[in-house]
C-alpha cells in the first residue's frame, strides 16, 4: 500500500481555508455574545464624552468585546458572556440601560455623570442572580433616575447574591428593598438625600461588615435593635445627620470585629458610655464622636472604656461637652492623634505621665478648653513624637517648657493663654518647625538673632505680647515665610533693610516646592488680620496667602525701599508706628498686593502715582500722616473713599472733595504772611522783651540766683584787671 502523502488539490486547499475561516468566526462568536456586543456599542459607547482613561476608543465591530477596556467575559460556552463591567471615570453621561447584561457578576459605573440607570423589571428571579457587586457611586442618580426598579420597589431584593452595594454621592431619597439582601456585607449610601429615621430592618443584615449612611438628612433616634444583632460589623458611619435621642455605646459591645465608629456632627445626639457596666469585645482603631453630647448624665467624663482600647490610632472627641480631667492613659493608648478641642476640660492629670514612658501621639489638639495649669518641664520628653500641637485658648500660665526633644514638631500653637517669660527655651532644636503661634500671651524680652532662623518656618505669629528691641534679622533670610505677625508689641528701631538680597532668585515669600504645603495643612488654619478684618485661612488659600503685620509697635525711620520687591506679598500692615519719610516708589512692584495699611504714622511727601496700577488692591489706608499733594483719581486709588486719606491736611483731590488750587493758595498765604516785615520785627522784639524782662524778674525774686550772678560778674571783672572799692 502506498502510504506517501498525496498532493492537495486546489479544491481541498479552498475547502480547508473555508473551514478555518468558519472556525475563526465560530471562535469570535463564542468570545463575545452578539447581543451584549450590540448593547455595548449602541447603548454604552455613545455615552462616552471624555473620560480619563480613553474608554471606548478600541470598541468596534471588528474586535472581540471580551478584550475591550473595562469588559471581562467568563462563564460556560467558551466564556462568551460579559460577567464584569467596570467603567470607572469613563466620562459616561446620560441614561444607562443595563438590561442586556444579565450574566453580570460585578457592575461598577462609579465616578461618571449617569443620570438614570435601568435593569429589567420582568424576569428578575432569573436574571442577575450572580450579581455580587453593584457600584453606581459619584453620579447624578435620583430616585426617578433609577426608575423605581432599584430602590423604591422590592426588585433589588431578588438580587440575593449581592454582597457589595455602593450608591454613595448621588441624589437618592430612599433605600427600600435593601433590607432583604441577607448576604450583603458592604452598604454605602452616604452623601445622598436620605431622610426620615433609619429603618431598623437593616438590623436583619447579619452579614453586614460595613455600613455608611453619613452626610444625609436622617433624623430621629437610633433604634437599639438596629445594631445589637450586627455582630460582624467592622465599620459604622452615621455622621453628619440630624439624629437625636440617646445612643448607648454598649449596644455595640458584642461586635467583636468593630474597628471604626463615626457618629460625629449629630448635634443633638446624646451618647452615653457610663450608665451601665459593660465590657467591649472590640478593639477600635478609629473613634469619631465630635459635635455630639457625650456623657451628659455622667458629668461629661472622658469615656472610661477607652482605657481598654489598645489598638487605637486616633480619637476625635472635640466639641462634645466633656469636662473635668484628662486621664493620662489617653495619651499612651493612641498612636496617631488625640482631638479634645472645644470642650470644658480643666486639667491634665500629670500623675500618670512621665517617668520612662513616652507617648506615641503625633497630633495633639487641646485648644478651646479651660485648662488652668502650668505645663511641666518634661512635656517635651513625654511627647517626643509630636508633629502638631495646639493648646491655644486655655488658661495655661507660667513659662513655656522646652520642646527640644520633640524634634519632629512642625506646628505649635499656644496663643490666647497666660504664658510669660522668654521665648528662646521653647525653640531650641526645633529645626522642623513650620508654624509658630504664641500670640496674645505675656511673653517678653528681646528676640535674639538666630532664634527664628529655621528654614522650614512658614508662619510666625508673635503679636499681642511684650517683646521689645529690634525686629530679628532672621525674617530676612527665610525663603518660605507666608505669615509674619509681630503686631501689638514694643518692637523699636528701623524696619530691617534686608527683605531683598542677591541670594534670592525671586523673593523670600516665593514658594516653589514649599514644605509649608504638605499634609499638615489639612488640619491647620491661620487667623490673620487683613483688609480691615480678621480672616481665617486654611487649605489652598492658606498655601497661597502671604502677609506681614508690624502694626502697633514703636518702629521709626523710613520704610525701606527693598520692601517693595516682595512682589508676591498680598498684605502689608505698618500702621500705628512712628515711621517717617515718603512712601517708597518701589511699592509699584507689589503686583499681588490686596491690602496696604500705612495709617497713623508720620509719612510725608506725595502719594506715588504708581500705586494706582496695583490692580488687586482692595483695601488701602494712609490716614493720619503728613502726606501732601493731589490724590491720583484713577484705577485702584479711585475706588477708595475719603476715610482712607483723612488726617492728611495737605492732601487734595476729587476723592476727598478738596480742590487742590485752594489748598495751594492757602498754604502760600501762610508762607507770605510769615514773610512780611511787620511779622518779622514783631517776632524779634517779642523775643527780646521776653528774654530781658524774664531775666530781671528772676533776679528780683530769687536771691540765690542774684548772688551767684554778682559773684560771677565780680570774678569776671577781677580777671579783666578791674577793681571796685565799695
XYZ file of C-alpha atoms in Angstrom:
726
model
C 0.000 0.000 0.000
C 1.369 3.429 -0.994
C 1.500 5.472 2.214
C 3.090 8.548 0.640
C 1.116 11.805 1.184
C -0.852 12.777 -1.808
C -0.555 16.374 -3.006
C -3.508 18.610 -2.121
C -5.682 19.725 -4.930
C -6.776 23.384 -5.215
C -10.277 22.294 -4.209
C -9.029 20.715 -0.977
C -6.985 23.836 -0.207
C -10.025 26.050 -0.746
C -12.193 23.833 1.447
C -9.532 23.965 4.193
C -9.404 27.764 4.079
C -13.187 27.952 4.283
C -13.239 25.618 7.293
C -10.541 27.634 9.041
C -12.451 30.854 8.436
C -15.619 29.259 9.765
C -13.765 28.054 12.844
C -12.342 31.526 13.407
C -15.788 33.061 13.047
C -17.184 30.498 15.456
C -14.413 31.283 17.939
C -15.093 35.011 17.639
C -18.796 34.460 18.142
C -18.070 32.323 21.195
C -15.728 35.042 22.558
C -18.389 37.732 22.634
C -22.151 37.482 22.817
C -23.670 39.302 19.861
C -26.467 40.893 21.854
C -24.100 42.170 24.500
C -21.690 43.481 21.839
C -24.528 45.435 20.216
C -25.671 46.740 23.601
C -22.170 47.965 24.395
C -21.776 49.679 21.025
C -25.287 51.131 20.790
C -26.202 51.840 24.414
C -22.928 52.479 26.235
C -20.320 53.753 23.759
C -22.391 56.764 22.588
C -22.454 57.984 26.205
C -18.671 58.408 26.421
C -17.980 62.148 26.428
C -14.376 62.215 27.519
C -13.156 60.062 30.344
C -9.782 59.875 31.997
C -8.576 56.602 30.525
C -9.876 56.644 26.953
C -12.645 54.083 27.416
C -14.387 53.161 24.193
C -11.521 54.111 21.867
C -10.951 50.453 20.891
C -14.620 49.441 20.964
C -15.590 48.474 17.400
C -17.331 45.710 15.420
C -14.111 44.028 14.269
C -12.757 43.146 17.727
C -13.821 40.810 20.472
C -15.767 42.768 23.094
C -14.318 40.478 25.777
C -10.974 42.211 25.195
C -12.323 45.732 25.431
C -11.218 48.062 28.205
C -13.436 47.598 31.240
C -15.105 44.411 29.923
C -14.459 40.932 31.329
C -16.089 37.757 29.998
C -16.493 34.395 31.608
C -18.906 31.547 32.279
C -19.720 28.495 30.169
C -19.963 28.022 26.415
C -16.396 29.195 25.718
C -16.633 32.183 28.083
C -18.663 34.463 25.840
C -20.853 36.296 28.402
C -19.970 39.640 29.988
C -19.543 38.932 33.710
C -17.846 42.175 34.769
C -18.346 45.717 33.539
C -16.044 48.254 35.193
C -16.174 51.713 33.632
C -14.926 53.923 36.450
C -14.311 57.578 35.476
C -15.133 56.700 31.894
C -16.865 60.002 31.150
C -20.293 58.385 30.771
C -23.085 60.956 30.758
C -26.817 60.311 30.485
C -29.100 57.310 30.991
C -27.601 53.812 31.023
C -29.579 50.726 30.031
C -28.074 47.616 31.603
C -30.879 45.201 30.692
C -28.797 43.203 28.184
C -26.089 42.142 30.626
C -27.989 39.507 32.576
C -24.901 37.372 33.371
C -23.134 40.160 35.232
C -21.354 39.356 38.457
C -19.828 42.794 39.009
C -21.014 46.187 37.769
C -19.037 49.339 38.558
C -20.038 52.591 36.863
C -18.844 54.940 39.615
C -17.423 58.428 39.103
C -19.395 59.286 35.993
C -22.310 61.590 35.197
C -25.016 58.989 34.934
C -28.450 60.487 35.463
C -30.513 57.293 35.137
C -29.885 53.556 35.295
C -32.301 50.768 34.417
C -32.421 46.991 34.678
C -35.330 44.738 33.555
C -38.256 44.557 35.939
C -39.629 41.386 34.410
C -37.919 38.058 35.000
C -35.938 39.412 37.933
C -35.916 35.983 39.531
C -33.898 34.574 36.628
C -31.725 37.500 35.593
C -28.768 38.921 37.501
C -28.785 36.102 40.031
C -24.968 36.103 40.085
C -24.571 39.863 40.553
C -22.471 40.293 43.707
C -21.199 43.868 43.330
C -23.180 46.941 42.301
C -21.418 50.325 42.410
C -23.024 53.455 40.994
C -21.388 55.952 43.353
C -20.411 59.529 42.455
C -23.043 60.006 39.788
C -26.171 62.123 39.429
C -28.788 59.484 40.134
C -32.155 60.391 41.589
C -34.995 58.159 42.705
C -36.622 58.746 39.329
C -33.296 58.108 37.598
C -33.151 54.569 38.907
C -36.610 54.084 37.530
C -38.196 52.788 40.725
C -36.714 49.430 39.762
C -33.803 49.582 42.126
C -34.731 51.289 45.326
C -38.400 52.080 45.629
C -39.722 48.563 44.872
C -38.733 45.100 46.015
C -36.936 44.345 42.731
C -33.478 44.703 44.253
C -34.459 42.212 46.948
C -34.331 39.485 44.251
C -30.598 40.071 43.768
C -29.805 37.615 46.531
C -26.131 37.288 45.596
C -25.357 40.961 46.206
C -22.556 41.424 48.694
C -21.484 44.968 47.829
C -23.843 47.906 47.162
C -22.351 51.373 46.766
C -24.776 54.129 45.787
C -22.993 56.942 47.614
C -22.763 60.539 46.396
C -25.952 60.685 44.366
C -29.332 62.315 44.957
C -31.281 59.347 46.307
C -34.080 59.738 48.836
C -34.835 56.101 49.733
C -33.368 52.618 50.039
C -36.331 50.223 50.072
C -35.676 46.606 49.135
C -32.148 46.532 50.506
C -33.240 45.008 53.811
C -33.846 41.631 52.115
C -30.277 41.273 50.846
C -29.190 38.884 53.571
C -25.764 38.222 52.017
C -24.910 41.917 51.945
C -21.539 42.732 53.517
C -20.914 46.293 52.295
C -23.560 49.039 52.119
C -22.631 52.639 51.296
C -25.482 55.136 50.986
C -23.531 58.165 52.210
C -23.814 61.671 50.743
C -27.326 61.372 49.344
C -30.618 62.938 50.319
C -31.929 60.179 52.576
C -34.390 61.447 55.148
C -36.563 60.151 57.959
C -35.493 57.653 60.593
C -33.036 54.845 59.933
C -35.069 51.762 59.094
C -34.459 49.204 61.834
C -34.868 46.424 59.249
C -31.205 47.000 58.411
C -30.558 45.090 61.617
C -31.532 41.906 59.746
C -28.415 42.153 57.588
C -26.375 39.974 59.903
C -23.542 39.516 57.392
C -23.019 43.289 57.191
C -19.462 44.432 57.829
C -19.586 47.997 56.504
C -22.486 50.434 56.979
C -22.171 54.023 55.822
C -25.087 56.477 55.751
C -23.151 59.640 56.563
C -23.948 63.133 55.232
C -27.656 62.687 54.663
C -30.762 64.169 56.278
C -31.560 61.278 58.583
C -33.344 62.176 61.790
C -34.948 60.602 64.807
C -33.494 58.112 67.248
C -31.283 55.122 66.528
C -33.242 52.002 67.446
C -31.352 49.592 69.768
C -32.205 46.555 67.607
C -30.575 48.222 64.616
C -27.051 47.426 65.780
C -27.263 44.816 68.522
C -27.523 41.908 66.052
C -24.881 43.203 63.649
C -22.116 41.283 65.377
C -19.909 41.128 62.244
C -19.897 44.887 61.816
C -16.444 46.396 61.310
C -17.280 49.968 60.297
C -20.278 52.160 61.076
C -20.538 55.718 59.734
C -23.676 57.676 60.621
C -22.068 61.104 60.980
C -23.314 64.468 59.702
C -27.053 63.834 60.018
C -29.787 65.090 62.324
C -30.013 62.100 64.657
C -31.351 62.710 68.165
C -32.108 60.788 71.336
C -29.788 58.662 73.436
C -27.310 56.239 71.932
C -25.799 53.655 74.278
C -22.370 52.664 73.037
C -22.816 49.384 74.921
C -25.214 48.337 72.134
C -22.081 47.630 70.102
C -20.354 45.626 72.834
C -20.733 42.254 71.059
C -19.471 43.488 67.682
C -16.082 41.919 68.201
C -14.770 42.923 64.753
C -15.624 46.611 65.131
C -12.729 48.937 64.286
C -14.248 52.245 63.044
C -17.130 54.162 64.664
C -18.209 57.570 63.357
C -21.277 59.309 64.795
C -19.947 62.858 64.545
C -21.870 66.066 63.837
C -25.208 64.880 65.152
C -25.502 67.881 67.433
C -28.479 66.635 69.458
C -27.388 63.024 69.759
C -26.598 62.108 73.372
C -24.007 59.345 73.616
C -23.691 57.562 76.948
C -20.869 55.216 77.905
C -21.061 55.127 81.700
C -24.705 54.383 82.608
C -24.310 50.587 82.517
C -21.356 48.331 83.196
C -20.139 46.732 80.014
C -17.026 45.185 78.547
C -16.419 45.734 74.838
C -15.335 42.755 72.781
C -13.912 45.030 70.124
C -10.615 46.863 69.778
C -11.241 50.133 67.971
C -8.805 51.739 65.582
C -10.732 54.989 64.991
C -13.454 56.714 67.009
C -15.106 59.985 65.985
C -17.904 61.328 68.192
C -17.185 65.010 67.635
C -20.020 67.518 67.911
C -22.242 65.111 69.816
C -23.079 65.302 73.531
C -21.093 62.723 75.498
C -21.974 61.513 78.992
C -24.269 64.349 79.945
C -25.735 62.125 82.645
C -22.257 61.229 83.907
C -20.773 64.707 84.413
C -19.202 64.776 80.973
C -16.305 62.459 81.814
C -13.988 61.085 79.156
C -15.351 57.605 78.235
C -13.601 55.133 80.511
C -13.924 52.191 78.099
C -11.158 53.860 76.078
C -8.680 52.660 78.689
C -9.260 49.116 77.346
C -8.666 50.097 73.698
C -5.052 49.273 72.922
C -5.170 49.444 69.108
C -6.440 52.991 68.739
C -4.913 55.098 66.027
C -6.905 58.203 66.865
C -9.960 59.667 68.557
C -11.930 62.812 67.851
C -13.974 63.900 70.858
C -13.941 67.604 70.013
C -16.917 69.815 70.917
C -18.576 67.082 72.973
C -19.296 68.981 76.240
C -16.660 66.950 78.082
C -15.347 68.344 81.355
C -13.092 67.513 84.252
C -9.653 65.954 83.996
C -7.897 64.422 81.027
C -6.717 60.942 82.102
C -3.055 60.066 81.436
C -3.772 56.680 79.831
C -5.412 58.510 76.953
C -2.012 59.656 75.704
C -0.434 56.216 75.825
C -3.157 54.111 74.188
C -3.174 56.071 70.926
C -0.583 56.041 68.189
C -1.680 58.930 65.994
C -3.979 61.716 67.191
C -5.988 62.972 70.176
C -8.549 65.696 69.442
C -10.253 67.088 72.544
C -10.614 70.714 71.465
C -13.730 72.742 72.157
C -14.669 71.138 75.480
C -14.570 72.239 79.119
C -11.619 70.178 80.340
C -9.850 71.938 83.221
C -6.700 69.954 83.944
C -4.354 67.330 82.506
C -3.766 64.585 85.055
C 0.034 64.535 85.169
C 0.319 61.937 87.936
C 0.472 59.076 85.452
C 2.647 60.902 82.924
C 6.388 60.998 82.774
C 8.956 58.606 84.133
C 10.404 56.467 81.397
C 7.152 56.386 79.418
C 6.824 58.209 76.107
C 3.553 58.962 74.362
C 3.352 57.891 70.691
C 0.813 60.631 69.920
C 1.693 62.694 66.840
C -1.237 65.131 66.725
C -2.483 66.717 69.960
C -5.281 69.297 70.000
C -6.442 70.523 73.414
C -7.414 74.008 72.273
C -10.522 75.914 73.394
C -10.836 74.312 76.813
C -10.482 75.713 80.327
C -7.211 74.025 81.247
C -5.662 76.052 84.049
C -2.181 74.848 84.988
C 1.486 75.267 84.208
C 2.985 72.899 81.681
C 5.524 70.522 83.269
C 9.138 70.904 82.249
C 9.274 67.321 80.950
C 6.448 67.900 78.471
C 8.830 67.657 75.507
C 10.306 64.371 76.687
C 6.842 62.837 77.147
C 5.587 63.880 73.704
C 8.708 63.295 71.657
C 6.821 62.278 68.508
C 4.547 65.301 68.190
C 4.077 66.757 64.718
C 1.170 69.024 65.607
C 0.430 70.588 68.995
C -2.418 73.055 69.588
C -3.107 74.160 73.160
C -4.415 77.621 72.315
C -7.287 79.408 74.054
C -6.874 77.925 77.507
C -5.717 79.334 80.844
C -2.173 77.993 80.793
C 0.355 80.030 82.734
C 3.994 80.096 83.758
C 6.908 79.606 81.435
C 6.802 77.771 78.153
C 8.643 74.461 78.577
C 11.397 73.386 76.241
C 10.350 71.147 73.377
C 13.890 70.310 72.361
C 13.205 66.574 72.405
C 10.161 66.900 70.132
C 12.390 67.066 67.077
C 9.558 66.266 64.626
C 7.355 69.169 65.736
C 6.027 71.127 62.750
C 3.059 73.083 64.097
C 2.875 74.729 67.529
C 0.011 76.982 68.658
C -0.097 78.376 72.209
C -1.970 81.627 71.555
C -4.547 83.153 73.894
C -3.066 81.876 77.147
C -1.193 83.471 80.055
C 2.354 82.321 79.370
C 5.159 84.616 80.456
C 8.966 84.763 80.235
C 11.183 84.298 77.370
C 10.560 82.568 74.084
C 14.046 81.217 73.492
C 13.952 77.974 75.558
C 10.922 76.847 73.598
C 12.564 76.793 70.187
C 15.876 75.096 70.767
C 16.364 72.174 68.367
C 13.018 72.791 66.597
C 14.514 72.685 63.120
C 11.388 71.186 61.504
C 9.052 73.870 62.813
C 6.782 75.291 60.119
C 4.233 77.179 62.207
C 4.833 79.087 65.444
C 1.855 80.825 67.058
C 2.257 82.348 70.538
C 0.040 85.395 70.049
C -1.760 87.108 72.924
C 0.270 85.966 75.903
C 2.578 87.851 78.299
C 5.852 86.861 76.673
C 8.607 89.440 76.802
C 12.259 90.127 76.133
C 14.410 90.707 73.095
C 14.336 88.099 70.345
C 17.997 87.345 69.635
C 19.287 86.779 66.119
C 19.257 83.118 65.143
C 16.211 82.174 67.210
C 13.841 82.223 64.208
C 16.331 81.007 61.635
C 14.662 77.654 60.933
C 14.404 77.325 57.178
C 11.073 75.488 57.270
C 9.187 78.267 59.069
C 6.175 79.424 57.086
C 4.116 81.122 59.817
C 5.479 83.311 62.646
C 2.752 84.808 64.858
C 4.125 86.707 67.876
C 1.558 89.516 68.077
C -0.035 90.737 71.293
C 2.907 90.234 73.656
C 5.546 92.469 75.284
C 8.531 91.754 73.046
C 10.848 94.700 72.559
C 14.077 95.569 70.847
C 14.761 95.404 67.112
C 12.946 93.188 64.645
C 15.038 89.987 64.286
C 17.050 89.829 61.102
C 16.190 86.123 60.736
C 12.996 87.156 58.986
C 15.031 88.432 56.059
C 16.640 85.104 55.277
C 13.728 82.666 55.307
C 12.561 81.598 51.861
C 9.258 80.068 52.934
C 7.548 82.739 55.007
C 3.847 83.211 54.365
C 2.651 84.992 57.504
C 4.586 87.302 59.829
C 2.644 88.909 62.697
C 4.681 90.984 65.160
C 1.865 93.451 65.831
C 0.931 94.970 69.187
C 4.343 94.625 70.829
C 7.091 97.089 71.783
C 9.462 96.486 68.869
C 11.539 99.567 68.096
C 14.177 100.771 65.692
C 14.016 100.669 61.923
C 12.431 98.046 59.713
C 15.306 95.828 58.513
C 16.652 96.920 55.167
C 17.297 93.314 54.125
C 13.999 91.946 52.850
C 15.674 91.551 49.491
C 19.206 90.441 48.685
C 21.219 88.939 45.842
C 20.920 85.400 47.161
C 17.201 85.133 46.452
C 16.250 84.241 42.906
C 12.892 85.926 43.407
C 11.832 86.964 46.913
C 11.598 85.428 50.379
C 7.920 84.596 50.168
C 8.247 82.762 46.883
C 7.268 79.141 47.485
C 8.497 76.658 44.917
C 8.499 73.098 46.317
C 7.203 74.691 49.500
C 7.407 72.408 52.572
C 4.620 74.513 54.063
C 2.166 72.986 51.556
C 2.459 69.463 52.983
C -0.197 67.304 54.655
C -0.117 69.334 57.861
C -2.229 71.995 56.121
C -5.172 69.623 56.063
C -5.732 70.312 59.767
C -4.168 73.680 60.440
C -5.568 77.141 59.862
C -4.198 80.656 60.360
C -6.099 83.704 61.592
C -4.650 86.872 60.086
C -5.870 90.452 60.133
C -6.053 91.865 56.634
C -8.431 94.039 54.638
C -9.646 95.524 57.899
C -10.936 92.245 59.348
C -9.706 89.040 60.919
C -9.813 86.253 58.333
C -9.193 82.527 58.682
C -7.075 80.833 56.040
C -6.983 77.076 55.545
C -6.472 74.608 52.721
C -5.346 76.031 49.390
C -5.929 79.707 50.362
C -3.581 79.137 53.300
C -0.815 77.967 50.978
C -1.305 80.870 48.563
C -1.632 83.720 51.103
C 1.305 85.910 52.204
C 1.183 88.746 54.726
C 3.284 90.940 57.058
C 1.794 92.757 60.077
C 4.150 95.046 62.028
C 1.447 97.405 63.265
C 1.107 98.894 66.771
C 4.790 98.961 67.657
C 7.348 101.765 68.076
C 9.112 101.388 64.760
C 10.822 104.506 63.441
C 12.798 105.664 60.440
C 11.846 105.392 56.796
C 10.137 102.483 55.088
C 12.975 100.570 53.377
C 12.517 100.629 49.585
C 13.582 96.932 49.184
C 10.325 96.012 50.914
C 8.623 96.840 47.630
C 10.410 93.992 45.894
C 8.316 91.385 47.729
C 6.242 91.005 44.605
C 4.063 88.164 45.870
C 3.182 89.872 49.149
C -0.607 90.207 49.457
C -0.998 92.055 52.756
C 1.219 94.654 54.470
C 0.283 96.496 57.685
C 2.719 99.092 59.083
C 0.100 101.241 60.811
C 0.354 102.817 64.285
C 4.116 103.290 64.335
C 6.437 106.298 64.094
C 7.594 105.874 60.529
C 8.745 108.953 58.601
C 9.722 109.835 55.075
C 7.937 109.164 51.777
C 6.077 106.091 50.613
C 8.657 104.180 48.512
C 8.008 104.194 44.793
C 9.173 100.558 44.768
C 5.706 99.639 46.097
C 4.671 99.714 42.445
C 6.239 96.255 42.099
C 3.863 94.641 44.609
C 1.581 93.436 41.859
C -0.240 90.904 44.085
C -0.918 93.378 46.899
C -4.503 93.231 48.172
C -4.318 95.108 51.485
C -1.955 98.001 52.338
C -2.251 99.914 55.634
C 0.231 102.728 56.399
C -2.068 104.806 58.606
C -1.157 106.574 61.863
C 2.495 107.315 61.114
C 4.434 110.479 60.202
C 4.890 109.778 56.498
C 5.274 112.791 54.228
C 5.543 113.577 50.570
C 3.020 112.735 47.899
C 1.245 109.513 47.030
C 3.203 107.663 44.323
C 1.205 107.655 41.098
C 2.246 104.046 40.513
C 0.071 102.798 43.390
C -2.907 103.229 41.095
C -1.571 100.345 38.985
C -1.892 97.750 41.777
C -4.898 96.060 40.204
C -5.616 93.660 43.109
C -5.549 96.346 45.799
C -8.929 96.276 47.548
C -8.043 97.695 50.992
C -5.906 100.841 51.325
C -5.327 103.233 54.233
C -2.865 106.112 54.625
C -4.958 108.127 57.101
C -3.343 110.380 59.735
C 0.045 111.043 58.227
C 1.622 114.215 56.824
C 1.076 113.436 53.154
C 0.546 116.243 50.679
C -0.347 116.843 47.085
C -3.078 115.558 44.814
C -4.537 112.082 45.246
C -4.442 110.271 41.884
C -8.071 109.683 40.930
C -7.554 106.731 38.639
C -7.706 102.951 38.541
C -7.489 101.331 42.006
C -6.974 104.518 44.048
C -10.224 105.847 42.652
C -12.163 103.014 44.318
C -11.473 104.070 47.933
C -13.497 106.554 49.978
C -12.187 109.619 51.804
C -11.715 107.766 55.118
C -8.601 106.154 53.634
C -6.973 109.587 53.334
C -8.320 111.569 56.311
C -5.960 113.256 58.750
C -3.653 114.484 55.962
C -4.463 118.208 55.824
C -2.344 118.875 52.776
C -3.846 116.174 50.574
C -6.345 117.253 47.953
C -8.296 115.825 45.084
C -11.685 114.685 43.921
C -11.749 111.667 46.260
C -11.833 113.848 49.394
C -13.777 116.722 47.780
C -10.962 119.235 48.283
C -9.839 121.491 45.475
C -6.072 121.372 45.009
C -5.813 125.028 43.892
C -7.442 126.275 47.111
C -5.105 124.147 49.222
C -2.100 125.516 47.338
C -3.350 129.121 47.735
C -3.989 128.594 51.436
C -0.516 127.218 52.049
C 1.104 130.003 50.020
C -0.820 132.622 52.008
C 0.572 131.251 55.226
C 4.129 131.483 53.941
C 3.528 135.043 52.601
C 2.185 136.160 55.965
C 5.264 134.876 57.758
C 7.479 136.693 55.249
C 6.092 140.241 55.941
C 8.326 142.866 57.772
C 5.745 143.555 60.431
C 5.538 139.909 61.469
C 9.329 139.558 61.367
C 10.198 142.561 63.585
C 7.330 141.797 65.895
C 8.807 138.350 66.424
C 12.330 139.827 67.072
C 11.207 142.444 69.615
C 8.887 139.971 71.281
C 11.719 137.515 71.842
C 13.995 140.309 73.176
C 11.386 141.594 75.589
C 10.613 138.110 76.846
C 14.278 137.341 77.483
C 15.107 140.729 79.138
C 12.165 141.011 81.469
C 12.290 137.296 82.250
C 15.862 137.701 83.498
C 15.016 140.800 85.571
C 12.101 139.002 87.191
C 14.268 136.035 88.064
C 16.903 138.264 89.756
C 14.295 140.115 91.772
C 12.520 137.079 93.109
C 15.392 134.604 93.527
C 18.119 135.855 95.969
C 20.368 132.848 95.383
C 20.463 133.431 91.626
C 21.093 137.148 92.254
C 24.110 136.440 94.494
C 25.546 133.870 92.087
C 25.236 136.367 89.236
C 27.028 139.057 91.255
C 29.827 136.665 92.224
C 30.198 135.681 88.607
C 30.437 139.299 87.482
C 32.993 140.117 90.208
C 35.177 137.202 89.222
C 34.987 138.182 85.595
C 35.904 141.787 86.287
C 38.812 140.708 88.508
C 40.257 138.611 85.736
C 39.993 141.572 83.387
C 42.045 143.681 85.807
C 39.190 145.843 87.163
C 38.894 146.622 90.850
C 35.947 148.118 92.596
C 36.100 149.615 96.059
C 32.770 149.583 97.915
